[in-house]
Amino acid sequence: MNSKYLWTALAALIFLNGCNQDEPSTLSTAVEPPKTDVELLNKQEWDDNRVYVTKDNYILMKEANGTIPGIMKPCFVVNSAKEWPREDLSNTDSYDLPRVDFRWDNGEFTNASSDEKAIYEARDKIWSIKTDGTDLRLVTDFLDVVPPRAHNRAVTVKMMRRSPNNRYLAWSNNVEKVIFDLETQESIVLGADRGHSQFLWAEDSSYLYFEDRAKYWKYEITTGKTTQMNDDFHFSEVGVIYGGKRYVVSDFGVGVYDEKSDKRLYGVSIYPKELQEQKKEQGYLVITREHSLQYELKSRSISPDGKYAWGESAQYRYFINTETKEVKLEKKDRKKKSQYRFFDVLGLNADYVRSASAGSARQYKLTKDKKLFSQTQHWGQICSGHSATLSWLYNGFANNGAFIKEGK
């Protein structure tokens, strides 16, 4: 492999070797200090051309599959998460592109119950990365909420949602529902219910809707006040508040509400026209098991401004324009090329989409009709541990929503 790619990786990730440090104002006449462990490791010739970041962590550069040949992407090997840089809100370089949060157990599971480090590395943590595959950061290992213990090594992250100002991360595991503050590095436990998790942030990040004990709640950031919402209040695990409107991607379509008054403005249904006509005539629609199997959206996504939504049922994939109320669909068929697959992460204006997997990133640039793939990239960005999943977009308006910078 050409060595220029390795040093390009280092240049693109300069924070890993001490970003934001001031340059010395004068030349030193002192004797050159001994080389660090990392420098010594990087002087060695490695068969895989690895570049060490710390003595236990390194980067591999691999060529991405896709429509543009020769694109090199970093693949991260993290054997010591505590040595890896955390996401830093003050580092503006981290936010020049959209980013995704994801869960990753960076170490292999071990039965050595007395090995605290192995237990720590093997359990879930929340990480973030730019949509071009660079600037990997550790967001939280939530040691202040669930410290690693031999009898509690399993911390399974179920969901995460970042606030629009990037500062707060709402996440849940199999018990806790938590807000993590990246600025103070402190956590607030909202609930401890094993039931379903849902989060939805205010447009200005001042409050959070969440579900706990089968009820909907509103948590206010500045006051810490928690208020139970009315039974007829609607939000879902996939939604966004933007432009004063609350967009709710439900099981069978999208509902749009005025956020201030909570008045339902309109809805966009994914049902076939004949079923929609039945609903008009009867005043309601009886949801049968057959309907649920065919149409119920098991996977969903929404763009940062709520204009576009996507969903996948057992038999269909849907692409929805919430402004024009147009619904495009395709029937799932393994023999045909899909037009709406891997839309789990939907970018601004639906210009880019990517899959929910974080271990192996599938990313696509769409054509103007939002249907055919104009450009594809597929690369493995995680090269250690067991699995990395649950990618969720934030900072989605950066770079005008484009997932990569032009010419890269």
mmCIF file of C-alpha atoms in Angstrom:
data_model
loop_
_atom_site.group_PDB
_atom_site.id
_atom_site.type_symbol
_atom_site.label_atom_id
_atom_site.label_comp_id
_atom_site.label_asym_id
_atom_site.label_seq_id
_atom_site.Cartn_x
_atom_site.Cartn_y
_atom_site.Cartn_z
ATOM 1 C CA MET A 1 0.000 0.000 0.000
ATOM 2 C CA ASN A 2 1.266 3.477 -0.857
ATOM 3 C CA SER A 3 2.547 5.128 2.280
ATOM 4 C CA LYS A 4 1.048 8.471 1.302
ATOM 5 C CA TYR A 5 -2.374 7.154 2.241
ATOM 6 C CA LEU A 6 -1.173 6.409 5.765
ATOM 7 C CA TRP A 7 0.113 9.904 6.354
ATOM 8 C CA THR A 8 -3.005 11.322 4.743
ATOM 9 C CA ALA A 9 -4.941 9.472 7.423
ATOM 10 C CA LEU A 10 -2.809 11.002 10.120
ATOM 11 C CA ALA A 11 -3.216 14.466 8.680
ATOM 12 C CA ALA A 12 -6.984 14.028 8.516
ATOM 13 C CA LEU A 13 -7.052 12.899 12.131
ATOM 14 C CA ILE A 14 -4.481 15.258 13.644
ATOM 15 C CA PHE A 15 -6.519 15.492 16.795
ATOM 16 C CA LEU A 16 -5.431 11.979 17.668
ATOM 17 C CA ASN A 17 -1.856 13.143 18.219
ATOM 18 C CA GLY A 18 -2.737 16.259 20.190
ATOM 19 C CA CYS A 19 -5.021 18.691 18.403
ATOM 20 C CA ASN A 20 -5.542 22.209 19.692
ATOM 21 C CA GLN A 21 -2.007 22.384 21.079
ATOM 22 C CA ASP A 22 -0.070 25.574 20.563
ATOM 23 C CA GLU A 23 3.081 25.548 18.431
ATOM 24 C CA PRO A 24 6.269 26.532 20.282
ATOM 25 C CA SER A 25 7.096 30.186 19.809
ATOM 26 C CA THR A 26 10.856 29.611 19.604
ATOM 27 C CA LEU A 27 13.080 26.873 18.285
ATOM 28 C CA SER A 28 14.392 24.603 21.004
ATOM 29 C CA THR A 29 18.116 24.038 21.310
ATOM 30 C CA ALA A 30 17.650 21.177 23.740
ATOM 31 C CA VAL A 31 18.698 17.634 22.905
ATOM 32 C CA GLU A 32 16.044 15.794 20.940
ATOM 33 C CA PRO A 33 13.855 13.893 23.420
ATOM 34 C CA PRO A 34 13.602 10.119 23.202
ATOM 35 C CA LYS A 35 10.920 8.803 20.875
ATOM 36 C CA THR A 36 7.554 7.902 22.349
ATOM 37 C CA ASP A 37 6.082 4.408 22.277
ATOM 38 C CA VAL A 38 3.797 5.472 19.416
ATOM 39 C CA GLU A 39 6.689 6.879 17.385
ATOM 40 C CA LEU A 40 8.694 3.703 17.901
ATOM 41 C CA LEU A 41 5.740 1.558 16.852
ATOM 42 C CA ASN A 42 5.227 3.625 13.710
ATOM 43 C CA LYS A 43 8.901 3.283 12.765
ATOM 44 C CA GLN A 44 8.397 -0.457 12.441
ATOM 45 C CA GLU A 45 7.300 -2.082 9.193
ATOM 46 C CA TRP A 46 3.865 -3.641 9.601
ATOM 47 C CA ASP A 47 2.401 -6.128 7.125
ATOM 48 C CA ASP A 48 -0.963 -4.351 7.241
ATOM 49 C CA ASN A 49 0.597 -0.856 7.111
ATOM 50 C CA ARG A 50 -1.061 0.121 10.361
ATOM 51 C CA VAL A 51 -0.550 3.567 11.872
ATOM 52 C CA TYR A 52 -0.588 3.701 15.669
ATOM 53 C CA VAL A 53 -2.562 6.412 17.439
ATOM 54 C CA THR A 54 -1.728 5.230 20.941
ATOM 55 C CA LYS A 55 0.275 2.206 21.974
ATOM 56 C CA ASP A 56 -2.858 0.016 21.963
ATOM 57 C CA ASN A 57 -4.891 1.619 19.169
ATOM 58 C CA TYR A 58 -4.197 1.975 15.475
ATOM 59 C CA ILE A 59 -5.711 2.753 12.075
ATOM 60 C CA LEU A 60 -5.764 0.664 8.912
ATOM 61 C CA MET A 61 -6.374 2.295 5.532
ATOM 62 C CA LYS A 62 -8.529 0.309 3.115
ATOM 63 C CA GLU A 63 -9.957 1.023 -0.307
ATOM 64 C CA ALA A 64 -13.712 1.567 -0.332
ATOM 65 C CA ASN A 65 -15.933 -0.306 -2.739
ATOM 66 C CA GLY A 66 -18.119 1.902 -4.898
ATOM 67 C CA THR A 67 -18.508 3.922 -8.047
ATOM 68 C CA ILE A 68 -15.369 6.004 -7.462
ATOM 69 C CA PRO A 69 -12.208 3.844 -7.440
ATOM 70 C CA GLY A 70 -9.194 4.559 -5.258
ATOM 71 C CA ILE A 71 -11.042 6.126 -2.310
ATOM 72 C CA MET A 72 -9.203 5.171 0.885
ATOM 73 C CA LYS A 73 -11.064 4.988 4.183
ATOM 74 C CA PRO A 74 -9.747 4.474 7.743
ATOM 75 C CA CYS A 75 -10.697 1.351 9.675
ATOM 76 C CA PHE A 76 -10.262 1.715 13.429
ATOM 77 C CA VAL A 77 -8.785 -0.826 15.829
ATOM 78 C CA VAL A 78 -9.455 0.274 19.413
ATOM 79 C CA ASN A 79 -8.082 -2.021 22.103
ATOM 80 C CA SER A 80 -8.070 0.651 24.810
ATOM 81 C CA ALA A 81 -11.105 2.923 24.621
ATOM 82 C CA LYS A 82 -9.957 5.061 27.560
ATOM 83 C CA GLU A 83 -6.965 6.182 25.499
ATOM 84 C CA TRP A 84 -9.124 7.229 22.549
ATOM 85 C CA PRO A 85 -10.097 10.928 22.220
ATOM 86 C CA ARG A 86 -13.589 11.869 23.327
ATOM 87 C CA GLU A 87 -15.910 14.070 21.352
ATOM 88 C CA ASP A 88 -15.051 17.685 22.154
ATOM 89 C CA LEU A 89 -17.688 20.366 21.526
ATOM 90 C CA SER A 90 -14.996 23.055 21.437
ATOM 91 C CA ASN A 91 -13.195 21.419 18.498
ATOM 92 C CA THR A 92 -14.914 23.042 15.521
ATOM 93 C CA ASP A 93 -13.068 20.775 13.074
ATOM 94 C CA SER A 94 -15.222 17.890 14.282
ATOM 95 C CA TYR A 95 -18.403 19.565 13.071
ATOM 96 C CA ASP A 96 -17.666 20.557 9.468
ATOM 97 C CA LEU A 97 -19.615 17.490 8.283
ATOM 98 C CA PRO A 98 -22.722 15.664 9.482
ATOM 99 C CA ARG A 99 -21.965 12.980 12.059
ATOM 100 C CA VAL A 100 -23.520 9.751 13.312
ATOM 101 C CA ASP A 101 -23.725 8.354 16.822
ATOM 102 C CA PHE A 102 -23.532 4.563 17.135
ATOM 103 C CA ARG A 103 -23.045 1.787 19.690
ATOM 104 C CA TRP A 104 -19.905 -0.340 19.577
ATOM 105 C CA ASP A 105 -18.448 -2.995 21.854
ATOM 106 C CA ASN A 106 -14.866 -2.382 20.740
ATOM 107 C CA GLY A 107 -13.399 -5.385 22.581
ATOM 108 C CA GLU A 108 -14.038 -9.089 22.268
ATOM 109 C CA PHE A 109 -16.191 -10.725 24.942
ATOM 110 C CA THR A 110 -14.225 -12.598 27.567
ATOM 111 C CA ASN A 111 -15.121 -15.086 30.267
ATOM 112 C CA ALA A 112 -12.302 -13.783 32.449
ATOM 113 C CA SER A 113 -14.626 -12.234 35.019
ATOM 114 C CA SER A 114 -11.703 -10.876 37.031
ATOM 115 C CA ASP A 115 -10.220 -8.987 34.068
ATOM 116 C CA GLU A 116 -11.780 -5.543 34.533
ATOM 117 C CA LYS A 117 -10.162 -4.094 31.410
ATOM 118 C CA ALA A 118 -11.457 -6.886 29.190
ATOM 119 C CA ILE A 119 -14.939 -6.454 30.628
ATOM 120 C CA TYR A 120 -14.783 -2.704 30.006
ATOM 121 C CA GLU A 121 -13.612 -3.043 26.400
ATOM 122 C CA ALA A 122 -16.200 -5.709 25.549
ATOM 123 C CA ARG A 123 -19.252 -3.833 26.763
ATOM 124 C CA ASP A 124 -21.293 -1.345 24.717
ATOM 125 C CA LYS A 125 -20.189 2.267 24.486
ATOM 126 C CA ILE A 126 -21.458 5.152 22.376
ATOM 127 C CA TRP A 127 -19.172 6.558 19.714
ATOM 128 C CA SER A 128 -19.469 9.130 16.942
ATOM 129 C CA ILE A 129 -17.854 9.637 13.559
ATOM 130 C CA LYS A 130 -18.070 11.959 10.576
ATOM 131 C CA THR A 131 -20.103 10.736 7.631
ATOM 132 C CA ASP A 132 -16.928 10.554 5.518
ATOM 133 C CA GLY A 133 -15.524 7.923 7.922
ATOM 134 C CA THR A 134 -12.990 10.145 9.740
ATOM 135 C CA ASP A 135 -12.747 11.681 13.212
ATOM 136 C CA LEU A 136 -13.845 8.741 15.323
ATOM 137 C CA ARG A 137 -14.654 9.868 18.877
ATOM 138 C CA LEU A 138 -15.744 8.186 22.085
ATOM 139 C CA VAL A 139 -18.914 9.935 23.280
ATOM 140 C CA THR A 140 -19.599 8.105 26.524
ATOM 141 C CA ASP A 141 -18.834 4.853 28.289
ATOM 142 C CA PHE A 142 -21.414 5.921 30.953
ATOM 143 C CA LEU A 143 -19.238 4.881 33.890
ATOM 144 C CA ASP A 144 -21.104 7.401 36.047
ATOM 145 C CA VAL A 145 -24.348 5.482 35.449
ATOM 146 C CA VAL A 146 -23.369 1.828 35.063
ATOM 147 C CA PRO A 147 -19.802 1.156 36.236
ATOM 148 C CA PRO A 148 -18.215 -2.032 34.845
ATOM 149 C CA ARG A 149 -18.495 -4.932 37.240
ATOM 150 C CA ALA A 150 -17.957 -8.622 36.753
ATOM 151 C CA HIS A 151 -21.608 -9.373 37.518
ATOM 152 C CA ASN A 152 -22.873 -6.525 35.295
ATOM 153 C CA ARG A 153 -20.777 -6.636 32.143
ATOM 154 C CA ALA A 154 -23.782 -6.516 29.779
ATOM 155 C CA VAL A 155 -24.845 -2.923 29.037
ATOM 156 C CA THR A 156 -26.893 -3.159 25.846
ATOM 157 C CA VAL A 157 -27.608 0.198 24.245
ATOM 158 C CA LYS A 158 -31.093 0.233 22.705
ATOM 159 C CA MET A 159 -31.439 3.754 21.328
ATOM 160 C CA MET A 160 -29.678 7.118 21.150
ATOM 161 C CA ARG A 161 -30.805 10.571 20.001
ATOM 162 C CA ARG A 162 -28.588 13.681 19.888
ATOM 163 C CA SER A 163 -29.918 17.178 20.576
ATOM 164 C CA PRO A 164 -29.871 19.703 17.685
ATOM 165 C CA ASN A 165 -27.147 21.746 19.427
ATOM 166 C CA ASN A 166 -24.977 18.560 19.638
ATOM 167 C CA ARG A 167 -24.487 18.998 23.401
ATOM 168 C CA TYR A 168 -26.876 16.406 24.826
ATOM 169 C CA LEU A 169 -27.235 12.712 24.071
ATOM 170 C CA ALA A 170 -30.358 10.858 25.163
ATOM 171 C CA TRP A 171 -29.778 7.124 25.305
ATOM 172 C CA SER A 172 -31.311 4.017 26.812
ATOM 173 C CA ASN A 173 -30.124 0.534 27.628
ATOM 174 C CA ASN A 174 -32.107 -2.429 28.872
ATOM 175 C CA VAL A 175 -32.932 -0.490 32.076
ATOM 176 C CA GLU A 176 -31.864 3.162 32.267
ATOM 177 C CA LYS A 177 -33.033 6.151 30.220
ATOM 178 C CA VAL A 178 -30.376 8.838 30.412
ATOM 179 C CA ILE A 179 -29.338 12.294 29.186
ATOM 180 C CA PHE A 180 -25.569 12.675 28.872
ATOM 181 C CA ASP A 181 -24.138 16.211 28.798
ATOM 182 C CA LEU A 182 -21.010 16.308 26.619
ATOM 183 C CA GLU A 183 -19.987 19.679 28.059
ATOM 184 C CA THR A 184 -20.073 18.722 31.743
ATOM 185 C CA GLN A 185 -19.538 14.959 31.188
ATOM 186 C CA GLU A 186 -22.405 14.300 33.603
ATOM 187 C CA SER A 187 -25.474 12.121 33.242
ATOM 188 C CA ILE A 188 -29.086 12.614 34.284
ATOM 189 C CA VAL A 189 -31.168 9.461 34.755
ATOM 190 C CA LEU A 190 -34.692 10.085 33.469
ATOM 191 C CA GLY A 191 -36.167 6.683 34.206
ATOM 192 C CA ALA A 192 -35.417 3.069 34.999
ATOM 193 C CA ASP A 193 -38.101 1.164 33.154
ATOM 194 C CA ARG A 194 -37.502 -1.926 31.033
ATOM 195 C CA GLY A 195 -40.250 -0.920 28.613
ATOM 196 C CA HIS A 196 -40.120 0.758 25.236
ATOM 197 C CA SER A 197 -37.811 3.758 24.646
ATOM 198 C CA GLN A 198 -38.603 6.875 22.632
ATOM 199 C CA PHE A 199 -36.858 10.253 22.539
ATOM 200 C CA LEU A 200 -37.589 13.501 20.681
ATOM 201 C CA TRP A 201 -35.625 16.731 21.148
ATOM 202 C CA ALA A 202 -36.979 20.269 20.965
ATOM 203 C CA GLU A 203 -35.839 22.326 18.017
ATOM 204 C CA ASP A 204 -33.791 24.560 20.343
ATOM 205 C CA SER A 205 -32.614 21.627 22.530
ATOM 206 C CA SER A 206 -34.381 23.136 25.574
ATOM 207 C CA TYR A 207 -36.533 20.084 26.313
ATOM 208 C CA LEU A 208 -36.857 16.390 25.538
ATOM 209 C CA TYR A 209 -39.892 14.176 25.125
ATOM 210 C CA PHE A 210 -39.362 10.609 26.307
ATOM 211 C CA GLU A 211 -41.319 7.479 27.112
ATOM 212 C CA ASP A 212 -41.137 5.771 30.494
ATOM 213 C CA ARG A 213 -43.526 3.359 32.229
ATOM 214 C CA ALA A 214 -45.792 3.427 29.122
ATOM 215 C CA LYS A 215 -46.327 7.189 29.552
ATOM 216 C CA TYR A 216 -45.027 10.209 27.654
ATOM 217 C CA TRP A 217 -43.016 12.842 29.529
ATOM 218 C CA LYS A 218 -41.376 16.199 28.892
ATOM 219 C CA TYR A 219 -38.060 17.011 30.552
ATOM 220 C CA GLU A 220 -36.881 20.647 30.640
ATOM 221 C CA ILE A 221 -33.102 21.010 30.491
ATOM 222 C CA THR A 222 -32.633 24.267 32.451
ATOM 223 C CA THR A 223 -35.087 23.554 35.276
ATOM 224 C CA GLY A 224 -34.925 19.760 35.458
ATOM 225 C CA LYS A 225 -38.724 19.712 35.577
ATOM 226 C CA THR A 226 -40.498 16.584 34.315
ATOM 227 C CA THR A 227 -44.137 16.827 33.175
ATOM 228 C CA GLN A 228 -46.427 13.994 32.105
ATOM 229 C CA MET A 229 -48.041 14.582 28.710
ATOM 230 C CA ASN A 230 -51.707 13.966 27.901
ATOM 231 C CA ASP A 231 -52.763 10.573 26.619
ATOM 232 C CA ASP A 232 -53.573 12.032 23.193
ATOM 233 C CA PHE A 233 -50.068 13.479 22.746
ATOM 234 C CA HIS A 234 -48.203 11.904 19.817
ATOM 235 C CA PHE A 235 -44.544 11.309 19.071
ATOM 236 C CA SER A 236 -42.525 8.275 18.073
ATOM 237 C CA GLU A 237 -39.014 6.852 18.214
ATOM 238 C CA VAL A 238 -38.410 8.338 14.751
ATOM 239 C CA GLY A 239 -39.311 11.993 14.366
ATOM 240 C CA VAL A 240 -38.047 15.550 14.404
ATOM 241 C CA ILE A 241 -39.211 19.004 15.487
ATOM 242 C CA TYR A 242 -38.337 21.624 12.903
ATOM 243 C CA GLY A 243 -39.820 24.938 11.781
ATOM 244 C CA GLY A 244 -42.350 24.795 14.605
ATOM 245 C CA LYS A 245 -43.732 21.458 13.392
ATOM 246 C CA ARG A 246 -43.470 18.015 14.990
ATOM 247 C CA TYR A 247 -43.034 15.227 12.462
ATOM 248 C CA VAL A 248 -43.996 11.765 13.721
ATOM 249 C CA VAL A 249 -43.126 8.691 11.653
ATOM 250 C CA SER A 250 -45.651 6.144 12.882
ATOM 251 C CA ASP A 251 -46.409 2.536 11.987
ATOM 252 C CA PHE A 252 -48.406 3.447 8.868
ATOM 253 C CA GLY A 253 -47.290 6.901 7.761
ATOM 254 C CA VAL A 254 -46.282 10.357 8.982
ATOM 255 C CA GLY A 255 -48.280 12.709 11.197
ATOM 256 C CA VAL A 256 -47.452 16.428 11.274
ATOM 257 C CA TYR A 257 -48.373 18.569 14.315
ATOM 258 C CA ASP A 258 -48.022 22.196 15.313
ATOM 259 C CA GLU A 259 -45.514 21.950 18.156
ATOM 260 C CA LYS A 260 -46.816 24.941 20.119
ATOM 261 C CA SER A 261 -50.540 24.087 20.072
ATOM 262 C CA ASP A 262 -50.173 20.316 19.581
ATOM 263 C CA LYS A 263 -52.808 20.580 16.830
ATOM 264 C CA ARG A 264 -52.631 17.887 14.159
ATOM 265 C CA LEU A 265 -52.044 19.635 10.831
ATOM 266 C CA TYR A 266 -52.171 16.676 8.448
ATOM 267 C CA GLY A 267 -50.984 13.140 7.854
ATOM 268 C CA VAL A 268 -49.448 11.149 5.022
ATOM 269 C CA SER A 269 -50.598 7.534 4.852
ATOM 270 C CA ILE A 270 -48.709 4.668 3.245
ATOM 271 C CA TYR A 271 -51.920 2.662 2.766
ATOM 272 C CA PRO A 272 -53.006 1.810 -0.789
ATOM 273 C CA LYS A 273 -55.663 4.131 -2.202
ATOM 274 C CA GLU A 274 -58.447 1.578 -1.837
ATOM 275 C CA LEU A 275 -57.808 1.285 1.893
ATOM 276 C CA GLN A 276 -57.637 5.053 2.261
ATOM 277 C CA GLU A 277 -61.033 5.324 0.542
ATOM 278 C CA GLN A 278 -62.415 2.715 2.952
ATOM 279 C CA LYS A 279 -61.203 4.841 5.823
ATOM 280 C CA LYS A 280 -63.003 7.902 4.440
ATOM 281 C CA GLU A 281 -66.265 6.002 3.997
ATOM 282 C CA GLN A 282 -66.266 4.264 7.378
ATOM 283 C CA GLY A 283 -64.636 7.025 9.393
ATOM 284 C CA TYR A 284 -62.007 4.587 10.575
ATOM 285 C CA LEU A 285 -59.889 1.728 9.320
ATOM 286 C CA VAL A 286 -59.760 -1.658 11.019
ATOM 287 C CA ILE A 287 -56.129 -2.782 11.101
ATOM 288 C CA THR A 288 -56.048 -6.489 10.383
ATOM 289 C CA ARG A 289 -53.151 -8.835 10.901
ATOM 290 C CA GLU A 290 -52.790 -9.022 7.121
ATOM 291 C CA HIS A 291 -52.459 -5.228 6.939
ATOM 292 C CA SER A 292 -49.851 -5.217 9.677
ATOM 293 C CA LEU A 293 -47.740 -7.874 8.001
ATOM 294 C CA GLN A 294 -47.825 -6.074 4.665
ATOM 295 C CA TYR A 295 -47.591 -2.409 5.573
ATOM 296 C CA GLU A 296 -46.415 -1.809 9.147
ATOM 297 C CA LEU A 297 -43.085 0.040 9.117
ATOM 298 C CA LYS A 298 -40.494 -1.933 11.043
ATOM 299 C CA SER A 299 -37.598 0.335 10.007
ATOM 300 C CA ARG A 300 -37.926 4.124 9.627
ATOM 301 C CA SER A 301 -35.928 7.309 9.148
ATOM 302 C CA ILE A 302 -36.497 11.035 8.654
ATOM 303 C CA SER A 303 -34.437 13.914 7.270
ATOM 304 C CA PRO A 304 -33.185 16.619 9.680
ATOM 305 C CA ASP A 305 -35.823 19.109 8.508
ATOM 306 C CA GLY A 306 -38.695 16.601 8.380
ATOM 307 C CA LYS A 307 -39.240 17.015 4.637
ATOM 308 C CA TYR A 308 -38.503 13.400 3.747
ATOM 309 C CA ALA A 309 -39.260 10.146 5.537
ATOM 310 C CA TRP A 310 -38.590 6.509 4.738
ATOM 311 C CA GLY A 311 -39.926 3.224 5.997
ATOM 312 C CA GLU A 312 -39.671 -0.483 5.321
ATOM 313 C CA SER A 313 -42.338 -3.097 6.020
ATOM 314 C CA ALA A 314 -42.212 -6.846 5.541
ATOM 315 C CA GLN A 315 -43.172 -6.475 1.876
ATOM 316 C CA TYR A 316 -42.583 -2.848 0.836
ATOM 317 C CA ARG A 317 -40.230 0.120 1.051
ATOM 318 C CA TYR A 318 -41.633 3.656 1.076
ATOM 319 C CA PHE A 319 -40.151 7.078 0.372
ATOM 320 C CA ILE A 320 -42.335 9.964 1.542
ATOM 321 C CA ASN A 321 -42.254 13.680 0.772
ATOM 322 C CA THR A 322 -44.079 15.237 3.722
ATOM 323 C CA GLU A 323 -44.480 18.586 1.926
ATOM 324 C CA THR A 324 -46.082 17.318 -1.298
ATOM 325 C CA LYS A 325 -47.562 14.253 0.476
ATOM 326 C CA GLU A 326 -46.245 12.079 -2.339
ATOM 327 C CA VAL A 327 -45.494 8.447 -1.457
ATOM 328 C CA LYS A 328 -43.228 6.334 -3.654
ATOM 329 C CA LEU A 329 -42.932 2.627 -2.994
ATOM 330 C CA GLU A 330 -41.358 -0.553 -4.221
ATOM 331 C CA LYS A 331 -42.196 -4.138 -3.475
ATOM 332 C CA LYS A 332 -39.241 -5.977 -2.020
ATOM 333 C CA ASP A 333 -37.847 -8.386 -4.580
ATOM 334 C CA ARG A 334 -34.400 -9.957 -4.273
ATOM 335 C CA LYS A 335 -34.282 -10.459 -8.049
ATOM 336 C CA LYS A 336 -34.582 -6.730 -8.765
ATOM 337 C CA LYS A 337 -32.284 -3.831 -7.951
ATOM 338 C CA SER A 338 -33.726 -1.870 -5.055
ATOM 339 C CA GLN A 339 -34.238 1.892 -5.317
ATOM 340 C CA TYR A 340 -35.024 2.492 -1.638
ATOM 341 C CA ARG A 341 -32.810 0.119 0.334
ATOM 342 C CA PHE A 342 -30.285 1.303 2.961
ATOM 343 C CA PHE A 343 -32.211 4.523 3.708
ATOM 344 C CA ASP A 344 -31.883 3.968 7.486
ATOM 345 C CA VAL A 345 -30.004 7.277 7.842
ATOM 346 C CA LEU A 346 -31.592 10.026 5.741
ATOM 347 C CA GLY A 347 -29.618 13.207 5.096
ATOM 348 C CA LEU A 348 -30.789 16.771 4.520
ATOM 349 C CA ASN A 349 -32.859 17.086 1.319
ATOM 350 C CA ALA A 350 -32.418 13.313 0.933
ATOM 351 C CA ASP A 351 -29.255 14.011 -1.038
ATOM 352 C CA TYR A 352 -27.405 11.263 0.851
ATOM 353 C CA VAL A 353 -28.502 8.116 2.673
ATOM 354 C CA ARG A 354 -26.698 5.369 4.527
ATOM 355 C CA SER A 355 -27.407 2.087 6.293
ATOM 356 C CA ALA A 356 -27.881 1.698 10.037
ATOM 357 C CA SER A 357 -24.800 -0.482 10.323
ATOM 358 C CA ALA A 358 -21.734 1.280 11.687
ATOM 359 C CA GLY A 359 -19.249 -1.548 11.482
ATOM 360 C CA SER A 360 -19.589 -1.628 7.717
ATOM 361 C CA ALA A 361 -20.787 1.684 6.289
ATOM 362 C CA ARG A 362 -22.961 1.717 3.175
ATOM 363 C CA GLN A 363 -23.416 5.248 1.912
ATOM 364 C CA TYR A 364 -25.136 6.563 -1.205
ATOM 365 C CA LYS A 365 -25.530 9.868 -2.974
ATOM 366 C CA LEU A 366 -28.926 10.053 -4.675
ATOM 367 C CA THR A 367 -29.832 11.595 -7.993
ATOM 368 C CA LYS A 368 -32.114 14.617 -8.208
ATOM 369 C CA ASP A 369 -35.208 12.416 -8.423
ATOM 370 C CA LYS A 370 -34.227 10.823 -5.073
ATOM 371 C CA LYS A 371 -34.579 7.381 -6.563
ATOM 372 C CA LEU A 372 -31.521 5.974 -8.292
ATOM 373 C CA PHE A 373 -28.101 5.741 -6.716
ATOM 374 C CA SER A 374 -25.777 8.311 -8.275
ATOM 375 C CA GLN A 375 -22.723 7.432 -6.223
ATOM 376 C CA THR A 376 -21.992 4.605 -3.783
ATOM 377 C CA GLN A 377 -19.369 3.937 -1.160
ATOM 378 C CA HIS A 378 -19.096 0.846 1.015
ATOM 379 C CA TRP A 379 -16.329 0.389 3.528
ATOM 380 C CA GLY A 380 -15.533 -1.335 6.799
ATOM 381 C CA GLN A 381 -14.872 1.405 9.341
ATOM 382 C CA ILE A 382 -14.629 -0.807 12.437
ATOM 383 C CA CYS A 383 -11.839 -3.409 12.587
ATOM 384 C CA SER A 384 -12.037 -4.626 16.185
ATOM 385 C CA GLY A 385 -14.613 -5.799 18.677
ATOM 386 C CA HIS A 386 -17.824 -7.642 18.047
ATOM 387 C CA SER A 387 -20.405 -5.317 16.465
ATOM 388 C CA ALA A 388 -21.271 -1.679 15.769
ATOM 389 C CA THR A 389 -24.859 -0.702 14.985
ATOM 390 C CA LEU A 390 -27.687 1.828 15.485
ATOM 391 C CA SER A 391 -26.236 4.701 13.451
ATOM 392 C CA TRP A 392 -28.236 7.895 14.014
ATOM 393 C CA LEU A 393 -27.542 11.180 12.232
ATOM 394 C CA TYR A 394 -26.838 14.477 13.998
ATOM 395 C CA ASN A 395 -25.225 17.790 13.006
ATOM 396 C CA GLY A 396 -27.163 17.122 9.817
ATOM 397 C CA PHE A 397 -27.156 20.694 8.460
ATOM 398 C CA ALA A 398 -23.347 20.932 8.303
ATOM 399 C CA ASN A 399 -21.777 21.116 4.825
ATOM 400 C CA ASN A 400 -25.292 21.814 3.458
ATOM 401 C CA GLY A 401 -26.197 18.274 4.477
ATOM 402 C CA ALA A 402 -23.688 16.583 2.142
ATOM 403 C CA PHE A 403 -22.067 13.525 3.765
ATOM 404 C CA ILE A 404 -18.701 14.072 2.071
ATOM 405 C CA LYS A 405 -16.830 17.143 0.872
ATOM 406 C CA GLU A 406 -16.726 17.756 -2.846
ATOM 407 C CA GLY A 407 -13.882 15.964 -4.577
ATOM 408 C CA LYS A 408 -13.357 13.452 -1.748
#
